[in-house]
XYZ file of C-alpha atoms in Angstrom:
670
model
C 29.411 -2.504 29.824
C 26.491 -3.225 27.596
C 23.501 -1.453 25.890
C 19.939 -2.370 26.886
C 17.631 -3.632 23.938
C 14.102 -2.329 24.977
C 12.791 -3.596 21.689
C 12.291 -7.264 22.819
C 11.840 -6.598 26.563
C 9.413 -3.444 26.384
C 7.993 -2.747 22.853
C 6.593 -6.424 22.408
C 4.750 -6.045 25.417
C 3.476 -2.802 24.210
C 2.143 -3.875 21.058
C 0.136 -6.863 22.910
C -1.160 -4.602 25.543
C -3.977 -3.276 23.385
C -5.073 -6.930 22.715
C -5.166 -7.998 26.125
C -8.291 -7.882 28.087
C -8.906 -5.037 30.587
C -10.884 -7.320 32.828
C -9.040 -10.457 34.110
C -11.445 -11.966 36.306
C -13.548 -15.159 36.165
C -16.878 -13.317 35.704
C -15.565 -11.560 32.633
C -14.211 -14.651 31.063
C -17.587 -16.333 31.880
C -19.645 -13.620 30.083
C -17.332 -13.926 27.031
C -18.200 -17.649 26.992
C -22.025 -17.293 27.235
C -21.848 -14.611 24.381
C -19.995 -17.180 22.147
C -22.431 -19.974 23.042
C -25.613 -17.968 22.803
C -24.762 -15.929 19.609
C -26.123 -16.846 16.338
C -23.363 -15.243 14.194
C -20.499 -17.852 13.268
C -18.251 -14.682 12.619
C -19.035 -13.162 15.977
C -18.606 -16.554 17.922
C -15.220 -16.988 16.112
C -14.125 -13.488 17.113
C -14.954 -14.036 20.658
C -13.198 -17.450 20.918
C -9.986 -15.638 19.460
C -10.180 -12.949 22.209
C -10.360 -15.798 24.761
C -7.423 -17.408 23.136
C -5.322 -14.244 23.234
C -6.264 -13.793 26.726
C -4.792 -17.139 27.538
C -1.715 -17.146 25.569
C 0.743 -16.359 28.129
C -1.195 -17.992 31.042
C -2.460 -21.611 29.907
C -1.370 -23.194 26.577
C -3.909 -25.817 26.630
C -6.739 -23.121 26.693
C -5.127 -20.941 24.075
C -5.016 -23.966 21.600
C -8.439 -24.866 22.623
C -10.099 -21.505 22.066
C -7.840 -21.022 18.813
C -9.591 -24.526 17.567
C -12.995 -23.439 18.414
C -12.545 -19.910 16.622
C -11.064 -21.542 13.447
C -14.299 -24.060 13.184
C -16.611 -21.300 12.804
C -14.122 -18.473 11.256
C -13.087 -20.828 8.405
C -15.242 -19.366 5.411
C -14.099 -15.710 6.439
C -10.732 -14.728 5.255
C -10.112 -12.098 7.815
C -10.907 -14.658 10.567
C -8.434 -16.987 9.181
C -5.879 -14.214 9.156
C -6.612 -13.760 12.895
C -6.362 -17.518 13.559
C -2.597 -17.577 11.857
C -1.767 -14.650 13.644
C -2.762 -15.873 16.961
C -1.089 -19.389 16.557
C 2.008 -17.660 15.546
C 2.015 -15.809 18.897
C 1.586 -18.952 20.656
C 4.581 -20.530 18.954
C 6.916 -17.498 18.889
C 8.647 -18.481 22.308
C 9.342 -21.868 21.794
C 8.952 -22.818 18.156
C 10.006 -19.605 16.073
C 10.335 -21.414 12.429
C 6.680 -22.170 13.099
C 5.794 -18.736 14.142
C 7.408 -17.386 11.102
C 5.318 -19.677 8.711
C 2.075 -18.575 10.384
C 2.933 -14.996 10.359
C 3.462 -15.072 6.797
C 0.169 -17.175 6.337
C -1.676 -14.401 8.361
C -0.293 -11.770 6.316
C -1.520 -13.316 2.977
C -5.152 -13.721 4.444
C -4.763 -9.879 5.676
C -3.522 -8.626 2.416
C -6.755 -8.112 0.696
C -8.409 -5.689 3.316
C -7.892 -1.832 3.202
C -9.467 -1.266 6.688
C -7.402 0.568 9.473
C -7.864 -2.581 11.684
C -6.658 -4.838 9.026
C -3.531 -2.470 8.580
C -2.861 -2.172 12.294
C -3.214 -6.086 12.404
C -0.715 -6.458 9.829
C 1.840 -3.950 11.408
C 1.758 -5.822 14.746
C 2.300 -9.079 12.731
C 5.186 -7.560 10.935
C 6.462 -6.131 14.101
C 6.505 -9.664 15.697
C 8.165 -11.110 12.710
C 10.813 -8.697 13.232
C 11.344 -9.661 16.914
C 11.786 -13.288 15.722
C 14.669 -11.647 13.399
C 16.265 -9.878 16.286
C 16.290 -13.406 18.511
C 18.386 -14.827 15.682
C 20.965 -11.545 16.020
C 19.928 -10.682 12.411
C 19.627 -6.898 13.152
C 19.945 -5.782 9.338
C 16.704 -7.920 8.557
C 15.050 -6.649 11.733
C 15.636 -3.052 10.808
C 14.518 -3.765 7.305
C 11.194 -5.105 8.172
C 10.390 -2.461 10.725
C 11.400 0.428 8.041
C 9.880 -0.849 5.089
C 6.799 -2.827 6.271
C 5.918 -2.169 9.954
C 6.001 1.641 9.635
C 4.139 2.103 6.528
C 1.241 -0.283 7.905
C 1.324 1.759 10.871
C 0.753 5.010 9.309
C -2.200 3.447 7.159
C -3.560 1.999 10.428
C -3.792 5.648 11.989
C -3.129 4.453 15.537
C -0.929 7.106 17.141
C 0.430 4.907 19.839
C 1.373 2.033 17.613
C 3.054 4.661 15.074
C 4.937 6.078 17.926
C 6.209 2.715 19.204
C 7.334 1.628 15.788
C 9.718 4.754 15.600
C 10.920 3.874 19.069
C 11.859 0.376 17.866
C 13.506 1.510 14.929
C 15.586 4.045 16.967
C 16.667 1.299 19.410
C 17.747 -0.835 16.614
C 19.823 1.758 15.365
C 21.494 2.340 18.779
C 22.249 -1.315 18.882
C 24.077 -0.898 15.330
C 25.896 2.238 17.142
C 24.494 4.818 14.378
C 23.048 7.091 17.173
C 22.476 10.025 14.930
C 19.937 7.843 12.865
C 18.640 6.511 16.270
C 17.917 10.274 17.585
C 16.002 11.022 14.264
C 13.502 8.289 14.743
C 13.142 8.519 18.531
C 12.223 12.203 18.397
C 9.788 11.355 15.616
C 8.248 8.796 17.903
C 8.088 11.317 20.673
C 5.647 13.394 18.827
C 2.865 10.473 18.860
C 2.984 10.022 22.686
C 2.426 13.513 23.449
C -1.101 13.046 24.377
C -0.979 9.642 25.947
C -3.497 9.125 28.796
C -1.772 8.618 32.419
C -2.088 4.786 32.028
C 0.254 5.119 29.303
C 2.863 7.379 30.302
C 5.626 4.742 30.255
C 5.339 5.099 26.462
C 6.651 8.725 26.513
C 8.899 8.048 29.397
C 10.718 5.276 27.443
C 10.815 7.590 24.248
C 12.532 10.330 26.319
C 15.154 7.767 27.749
C 15.962 6.103 24.602
C 16.504 9.603 23.021
C 18.622 10.662 26.126
C 20.647 7.547 25.787
C 21.223 8.218 22.120
C 22.527 11.682 22.714
C 24.611 10.609 25.647
C 26.782 8.528 22.924
C 26.805 11.356 20.580
C 28.389 13.543 23.485
C 25.699 16.081 23.434
C 25.655 16.997 26.914
C 22.681 19.532 26.501
C 20.115 17.382 24.764
C 20.882 14.502 26.947
C 20.123 16.329 30.161
C 16.938 17.907 28.601
C 15.601 14.431 27.679
C 16.290 13.189 31.229
C 14.638 16.114 32.657
C 11.502 15.192 30.426
C 11.654 11.575 31.692
C 11.594 12.466 35.228
C 8.867 15.176 34.936
C 6.804 12.559 33.408
C 7.877 9.938 36.101
C 6.763 12.174 38.938
C 3.454 12.776 37.350
C 2.736 9.134 37.149
C 3.198 8.519 40.650
C -0.365 7.163 42.136
C -1.107 6.428 38.573
C -2.454 3.033 37.490
C -0.306 2.182 34.842
C -0.340 -0.806 32.151
C 3.421 -1.056 32.927
C 5.631 -1.388 36.088
C 6.877 2.123 36.179
C 9.908 1.390 38.439
C 11.686 -0.439 35.410
C 11.645 3.036 33.962
C 12.771 4.323 37.003
C 15.623 2.243 37.017
C 16.484 3.024 33.427
C 16.461 6.820 34.272
C 19.167 6.445 37.010
C 21.318 4.258 34.933
C 21.350 6.945 32.017
C 21.615 9.824 34.283
C 24.467 8.090 36.127
C 26.313 8.175 32.627
C 25.524 11.574 31.929
C 26.532 12.727 35.630
C 30.006 11.091 35.281
C 30.817 12.311 31.577
C 30.005 16.028 33.299
C 32.428 15.097 36.327
C 29.827 15.517 38.723
C 30.927 12.303 40.517
C 29.086 12.946 44.056
C 25.751 13.353 42.304
C 26.652 10.357 39.848
C 27.277 8.038 43.195
C 24.016 9.273 44.645
C 22.310 8.410 41.764
C 24.084 4.905 41.342
C 22.946 4.213 44.858
C 19.205 5.078 44.288
C 19.258 2.917 41.007
C 21.199 -0.165 42.750
C 18.509 -0.060 45.417
C 15.888 -0.057 42.902
C 17.708 -2.713 40.620
C 17.980 -4.905 43.917
C 14.204 -4.501 44.751
C 13.079 -5.604 41.571
C 15.860 -8.379 41.139
C 17.604 -7.111 38.078
C 21.111 -8.399 39.005
C 22.501 -7.620 35.513
C 21.694 -3.633 36.128
C 23.180 -4.040 39.446
C 26.453 -4.977 38.002
C 26.138 -2.292 35.336
C 25.852 0.410 37.807
C 28.610 -1.312 39.987
C 31.058 -0.464 37.036
C 29.761 2.888 36.840
C 30.382 3.197 40.555
C 34.095 2.057 39.793
C 34.429 4.727 37.177
C 33.608 7.401 39.791
C 35.768 5.967 42.412
C 38.760 5.647 39.922
C 38.186 9.477 38.538
C 37.933 10.856 42.411
C 41.281 8.569 42.926
C 39.654 6.612 45.597
C 41.982 3.528 44.416
C 41.238 1.498 47.466
C 37.902 1.289 47.194
C 37.741 1.121 43.501
C 39.955 -1.858 43.638
C 37.806 -3.953 46.169
C 34.986 -2.982 43.719
C 36.497 -4.391 40.507
C 37.707 -7.553 42.646
C 34.203 -8.058 43.854
C 32.804 -7.667 40.688
C 35.389 -10.249 39.181
C 34.099 -12.762 41.479
C 30.327 -12.564 40.688
C 29.198 -15.586 39.022
C 26.919 -13.344 36.641
C 30.366 -11.802 35.325
C 31.905 -15.340 35.197
C 28.793 -16.447 33.215
C 29.973 -15.087 29.958
C 33.326 -14.953 28.539
C 33.159 -11.352 27.142
C 32.043 -10.043 30.788
C 34.917 -11.678 32.306
C 37.306 -10.246 29.737
C 35.951 -6.755 30.185
C 36.636 -7.183 33.990
C 40.147 -8.539 33.380
C 40.836 -5.353 31.301
C 39.640 -2.892 33.716
C 41.786 -4.446 36.420
C 44.840 -4.402 34.276
C 44.053 -0.750 33.228
C 43.601 0.071 37.036
C 46.805 -1.394 38.177
C 48.881 0.154 35.310
C 47.469 3.324 36.262
C 47.979 2.829 39.813
C 51.764 1.824 39.362
C 51.328 -1.833 40.348
C 52.813 -3.344 37.187
C 52.966 -6.839 38.730
C 49.503 -7.062 39.126
C 48.801 -5.253 35.922
C 50.647 -7.752 34.303
C 48.990 -10.948 35.843
C 45.596 -9.450 34.882
C 46.849 -8.900 31.445
C 47.898 -12.539 31.109
C 44.637 -13.749 32.258
C 43.167 -11.244 29.737
C 45.278 -12.743 27.028
C 44.841 -16.199 28.100
C 40.870 -15.638 28.315
C 41.127 -13.767 24.755
C 43.293 -16.669 23.412
C 41.092 -19.217 24.743
C 37.915 -17.380 23.069
C 39.775 -17.159 19.678
C 40.916 -21.055 20.201
C 37.323 -21.798 20.683
C 36.377 -20.050 17.854
C 39.287 -21.683 15.934
C 38.297 -25.279 16.856
C 34.876 -24.630 15.985
C 36.117 -23.310 12.473
C 38.147 -26.252 12.134
C 35.408 -28.591 13.013
C 33.338 -26.899 10.497
C 36.226 -27.269 7.915
C 36.466 -30.793 8.604
C 32.611 -31.471 8.497
C 32.710 -29.664 4.872
C 35.823 -31.660 3.957
C 34.439 -35.201 4.845
C 31.385 -34.278 3.123
C 33.196 -33.166 -0.048
C 35.296 -36.730 -0.062
C 31.954 -38.362 0.523
C 30.617 -36.315 -2.376
C 33.501 -37.492 -4.384
C 33.066 -41.017 -3.902
C 29.436 -40.578 -4.623
C 30.119 -39.169 -7.741
C 32.616 -41.587 -8.756
C 30.056 -44.398 -8.307
C 27.625 -42.582 -9.947
C 29.748 -41.806 -13.146
C 28.980 -44.850 -15.090
C 25.341 -44.494 -14.596
C 25.309 -40.854 -15.731
C 26.993 -41.906 -18.729
C 24.374 -44.416 -19.517
C 21.849 -42.080 -18.931
C 23.506 -39.678 -20.968
C 23.711 -41.826 -24.172
C 19.658 -42.467 -23.483
C 18.888 -39.076 -23.148
C 21.093 -38.174 -26.144
C 19.077 -40.831 -28.009
C 15.965 -39.321 -26.702
C 17.125 -35.909 -27.432
C 17.726 -36.898 -31.335
C 14.046 -38.190 -31.391
C 12.661 -35.402 -29.887
C 14.460 -32.831 -32.319
C 13.491 -35.031 -35.298
C 9.936 -34.813 -33.959
C 10.026 -31.019 -33.108
C 11.198 -30.548 -36.781
C 8.507 -32.117 -38.379
C 5.877 -30.336 -35.910
C 7.654 -27.189 -36.816
C 7.363 -27.629 -40.605
C 3.560 -28.187 -40.510
C 3.238 -25.108 -38.277
C 5.218 -23.119 -40.455
C 3.149 -24.675 -43.604
C -0.223 -23.703 -41.650
C 1.287 -20.450 -40.795
C 1.929 -19.447 -44.575
C -1.380 -20.644 -45.478
C -3.288 -18.458 -43.067
C -0.996 -15.710 -43.572
C -1.978 -15.661 -47.362
C -5.615 -15.907 -46.643
C -5.052 -12.839 -44.006
C -3.063 -10.861 -46.586
C -6.183 -11.164 -48.922
C -8.492 -10.188 -46.463
C -6.341 -7.244 -45.441
C -5.912 -6.091 -49.049
C -9.672 -6.152 -49.443
C -10.259 -4.403 -46.320
C -7.451 -1.829 -47.115
C -9.408 -1.039 -50.400
C -12.558 -0.810 -48.265
C -10.998 1.670 -46.035
C -9.436 3.834 -48.752
C -12.947 4.045 -50.707
C -14.390 5.116 -47.138
C -11.558 7.553 -46.451
C -12.081 9.233 -49.820
C -15.900 9.363 -49.175
C -15.412 10.987 -46.130
C -12.816 13.499 -47.571
C -15.496 14.307 -50.049
C -18.039 14.998 -47.348
C -15.548 17.024 -45.395
C -14.680 19.120 -48.331
C -18.357 19.491 -49.298
C -19.208 20.452 -45.716
C -16.198 23.203 -45.691
C -17.649 24.495 -48.965
C -21.158 24.530 -47.465
C -19.552 26.188 -44.259
C -17.780 28.831 -46.529
C -20.892 29.549 -48.561
C -23.081 30.061 -45.394
C -20.481 32.370 -43.845
C -20.331 34.309 -46.715
C -24.190 34.372 -47.204
C -24.395 35.504 -43.395
C -21.742 38.260 -43.792
C -23.609 39.421 -46.957
C -26.728 39.628 -45.210
C -25.311 41.243 -41.994
C -23.792 44.026 -44.342
C -26.958 44.605 -46.173
C -28.907 44.730 -43.151
C -26.488 47.160 -41.604
C -26.610 49.485 -44.611
C -30.396 49.386 -44.869
C -30.885 50.135 -41.153
C -28.028 52.786 -40.967
C -28.399 54.300 -44.661
C -32.056 53.962 -45.878
C -33.520 53.790 -42.353
C -31.707 56.948 -41.354
C -32.822 58.521 -44.403
C -36.294 57.778 -43.769
C -36.272 59.069 -40.472
C -34.740 62.380 -41.570
C -37.528 62.689 -44.332
C -40.147 62.327 -41.187
C -38.378 64.808 -39.020
C -38.206 67.516 -41.937
C -41.892 66.893 -42.510
C -42.761 67.546 -38.947
C -40.581 70.497 -38.954
C -42.150 71.882 -42.250
C -45.768 71.265 -40.787
C -44.905 73.201 -37.453
C -44.061 76.519 -39.827
C -47.048 76.024 -42.104
C -50.129 75.748 -40.269
C -52.505 77.721 -42.608
C -52.419 75.190 -45.155
C -56.017 73.976 -45.743
C -54.855 70.331 -46.484
C -52.263 70.101 -43.911
C -53.883 67.843 -41.805
C -55.145 64.964 -43.672
C -52.192 64.711 -46.409
C -49.634 65.054 -43.589
C -50.706 62.661 -41.504
C -51.179 60.071 -44.501
C -47.415 60.905 -45.521
C -46.185 60.388 -42.221
C -47.922 57.123 -41.911
C -46.433 56.016 -45.159
C -42.933 56.816 -43.839
C -43.944 54.823 -40.489
C -44.928 51.984 -42.488
C -41.712 52.229 -44.767
C -39.499 52.384 -41.612
C -41.357 49.449 -39.927
C -41.016 47.207 -43.334
C -37.387 48.285 -43.571
C -36.810 47.135 -39.788
C -38.681 43.941 -40.526
C -36.362 43.437 -43.553
C -33.162 44.101 -41.871
C -34.367 42.002 -38.784
C -35.037 38.745 -41.127
C -31.656 39.401 -42.708
C -29.717 39.837 -39.235
C -31.682 39.837 -36.292
C -30.418 41.978 -33.705
C -31.872 40.318 -30.765
C -29.932 37.252 -31.696
C -26.758 39.369 -31.309
C -27.771 41.145 -28.211
C -29.855 38.549 -26.157
C -29.152 35.107 -27.675
C -30.860 32.418 -29.732
C -33.756 31.705 -27.186
C -34.772 35.504 -27.237
C -34.347 35.713 -31.075
C -36.467 32.491 -31.561
C -39.185 33.845 -29.381
C -39.339 36.978 -31.199
C -39.164 35.509 -34.612
C -42.554 33.179 -33.456
C -44.062 36.377 -32.104
C -43.356 38.132 -35.267
C -45.442 35.515 -37.526
C -48.271 35.265 -35.108
C -51.752 37.234 -36.076
C -55.429 36.383 -35.213
C -55.620 33.422 -37.680
C -52.334 31.597 -36.505
C -51.210 30.722 -33.366
C -47.497 29.632 -32.544
C -46.536 27.715 -29.370
C -42.741 27.907 -28.695
C -40.948 25.833 -26.260
C -37.636 26.271 -25.303
C -35.741 23.731 -23.072
C -32.247 23.781 -21.903
C -30.918 26.054 -24.559
C -27.362 27.048 -23.791
C -25.824 30.310 -24.369
C -22.407 28.971 -24.932
C -23.282 27.873 -28.329
C -21.065 29.677 -31.028
C -22.350 32.951 -32.560
C -22.278 31.329 -36.285
C -23.840 28.129 -35.177
C -26.639 30.130 -33.625
C -27.263 32.154 -36.817
C -27.373 29.010 -38.679
C -30.172 27.374 -36.233
C -32.025 30.648 -36.568
C -32.090 30.452 -40.297
C -33.265 26.891 -40.149
C -36.302 27.720 -37.833
C -36.852 30.834 -39.961
C -36.922 28.868 -43.131
C -39.272 26.218 -41.273
C -41.780 29.122 -40.304
C -41.471 30.727 -43.944
C -42.363 27.176 -45.548
C -45.376 26.705 -43.191
C -46.831 30.170 -43.804
C -46.180 30.158 -47.312
C -47.617 26.483 -48.101
C -49.261 24.947 -45.095
C -52.399 27.054 -44.509
C -51.909 25.990 -40.720
C -53.752 27.957 -37.904
C -51.594 26.334 -35.071
C -47.758 25.538 -35.112
C -45.844 23.971 -32.067
C -42.265 24.716 -32.154
C -39.920 23.126 -29.726
C -36.221 23.787 -29.558
C -33.813 21.967 -26.954
C -30.369 21.111 -26.155
C -28.690 18.068 -24.589
C -25.060 17.012 -24.362
C -23.974 19.054 -27.357
C -27.027 18.057 -29.365
C -29.501 20.574 -30.525
C -33.135 19.396 -31.248
C -35.615 21.228 -33.496
C -39.491 19.895 -33.782
C -42.106 21.589 -35.709
C -45.509 20.503 -35.995
C -48.398 22.244 -37.768
C -52.114 21.418 -38.440
C -52.253 22.257 -42.029
C -53.085 20.751 -45.301
C -50.094 18.366 -45.532
C -48.103 17.018 -48.544
C -46.639 13.864 -50.223
C -43.249 13.605 -48.872
C -42.273 11.424 -51.956
C -42.967 14.183 -54.320
C -40.221 15.534 -56.630
C -41.255 19.002 -56.322
C -40.698 18.540 -52.739
C -37.086 17.219 -53.166
C -36.510 20.251 -55.557
C -38.094 22.939 -53.310
C -35.479 25.717 -52.529
C -36.537 26.161 -49.135
C -35.926 22.407 -47.852
C -32.826 22.498 -50.074
C -31.361 25.238 -47.835
C -32.818 23.565 -44.577
C -30.899 20.561 -45.757
C -27.676 22.377 -46.611
C -27.393 23.957 -43.111
C -28.160 20.680 -41.401
C -25.479 18.867 -43.216
C -23.275 21.816 -42.000
C -23.896 20.748 -38.501
C -23.504 17.064 -39.534
C -27.053 16.744 -38.513
C -30.116 14.691 -39.264
C -33.346 15.704 -40.933
C -36.769 13.703 -41.078
C -40.141 15.062 -42.391
C -43.265 13.285 -41.577
C -46.501 14.559 -43.253
C -50.089 13.332 -44.029
C -52.499 15.158 -46.524
C -54.751 17.277 -44.689
C -53.413 15.918 -41.113
C -50.411 18.460 -41.069
C -46.734 18.062 -40.922
C -43.625 17.103 -38.474
C -40.142 18.184 -39.039
C -37.504 16.567 -36.637
C -33.932 18.205 -36.986
C -31.175 17.025 -34.985
C -27.946 19.100 -34.875
C -24.362 18.620 -33.502
C -23.414 21.822 -31.705
């Protein structure tokens, strides 16, 4: 006969349930009022008044508006609280003034839109849910569905409230059921069930409703197994809810269970069980005064009686239903009843009665269509008269329009002349400024070309320097290797031969003194050879890195007359080998210059690295020199240092005072 839409009757209540106060007694309300009066925070006071307004929204309209006005008085400076005000005002208008409700819901959404908290997302989801209900009241199921899927569901997911999210899935499923798209209804209802698996006993009705909605969809898909499965799940939860204090009247869901179960039992032809279940449902519907469901179950009873060939009982029941005032209240319901009676008498062979009820059905159908036709004709007549009046108005205003057109043409001509003059002036100015800009651009282009040529020359010079340094290091490495492996090996061999010779010639008188002198000379030669090889290519650098090599270099130049304080800070081991060698050569050249020219007794050498920049600072207490001297600029040592610093695209500064020492600062890009 019809499919119940649970979206309005049930889900609207569900979403607002969390907003209602758990305590509804005078003591609790008095405590809220005292808090609102005594608090010093305007925002807290506003929120308390909004809570009181929400409590009274379905109870006392005067108090609802009174508390709303108090709340916005203190909450006006706060955007979120303004959103709360518009939201609650829309709820207040929803029942009687839907247009005002829609307007205030949209205002509330604008205020909430800037907030990204879960609380704000939940509030916006509830807001758009209620907005969708208003569209459903207007029978615009397409708009309702679009709002629920594209707005409410994403906002509920961001809000992170499983109860709210599951409720929205069931809402969407219900809309698809009302559109007879049961496959999609099942998809959304089963998705919603997942969010209700851990609901507390007081909210068992959410899970029951989800199970019953899914069972109803599977019934219409003729899926007997799944229909029974979800009916059994619903019954199990209904049994568990017995004696539990619930936020909803569980008898409503028992009634829904009996109704869907009766459809299922009829479908599988278990007629006796169906009748028993219909009787239970009828008793419950009568108890809670749901006359519409009583009649729906009566039609189910008729289907069972007819299927059992109990035609007399079936006939009495149909005739009884045909006389019910609730049936007569809606033309569509009367039409369904008349058609069933016609079908019944045709099936039982009473063609006269079948014909009579068919005539009534036809007459009612024609009446409905005629009513619709008259309505359409009236609409067309209204449109026709409106069009005729519009023609008269158009005729009366034609002359006026012609005069206005002439005046407009004159004004247009004047405007075009003025616009042409202005355009010429703008074009002249544009040409002038373009010429000036072109000259500036040409000059800038020339400067850029010169700068590019200079940069190219510098890059080429750096490349040449890099090639020279690489060639120099390669040659040093080769010579050091030849000295160490060639001449060093030969000297070591001579030493071994001498020691072997001395072992077999012990009787020579001068053996001890001369032999030891020769061996000492050989040791000195080997050490000198190692020093030369190390200076040419330090093995410590290759084996242990830059920091260890610099430390060894400093230790090698120290003696009792010279103290070298070496400080290493954050020197990375990721610096390339060629760069490490160049840094080593720079420090080596600095120390060599100090030893050769400064006459210093103390040297401070600090090497550090920070964000791909390498810093070298060398200070000595030597005799110093004039940094402007031409001899300094032409010196080979400093020239080598400058050349290597350029290789790093670095900076090289010298500060020196005669008899007070010298400071060298170098910054390299590594």
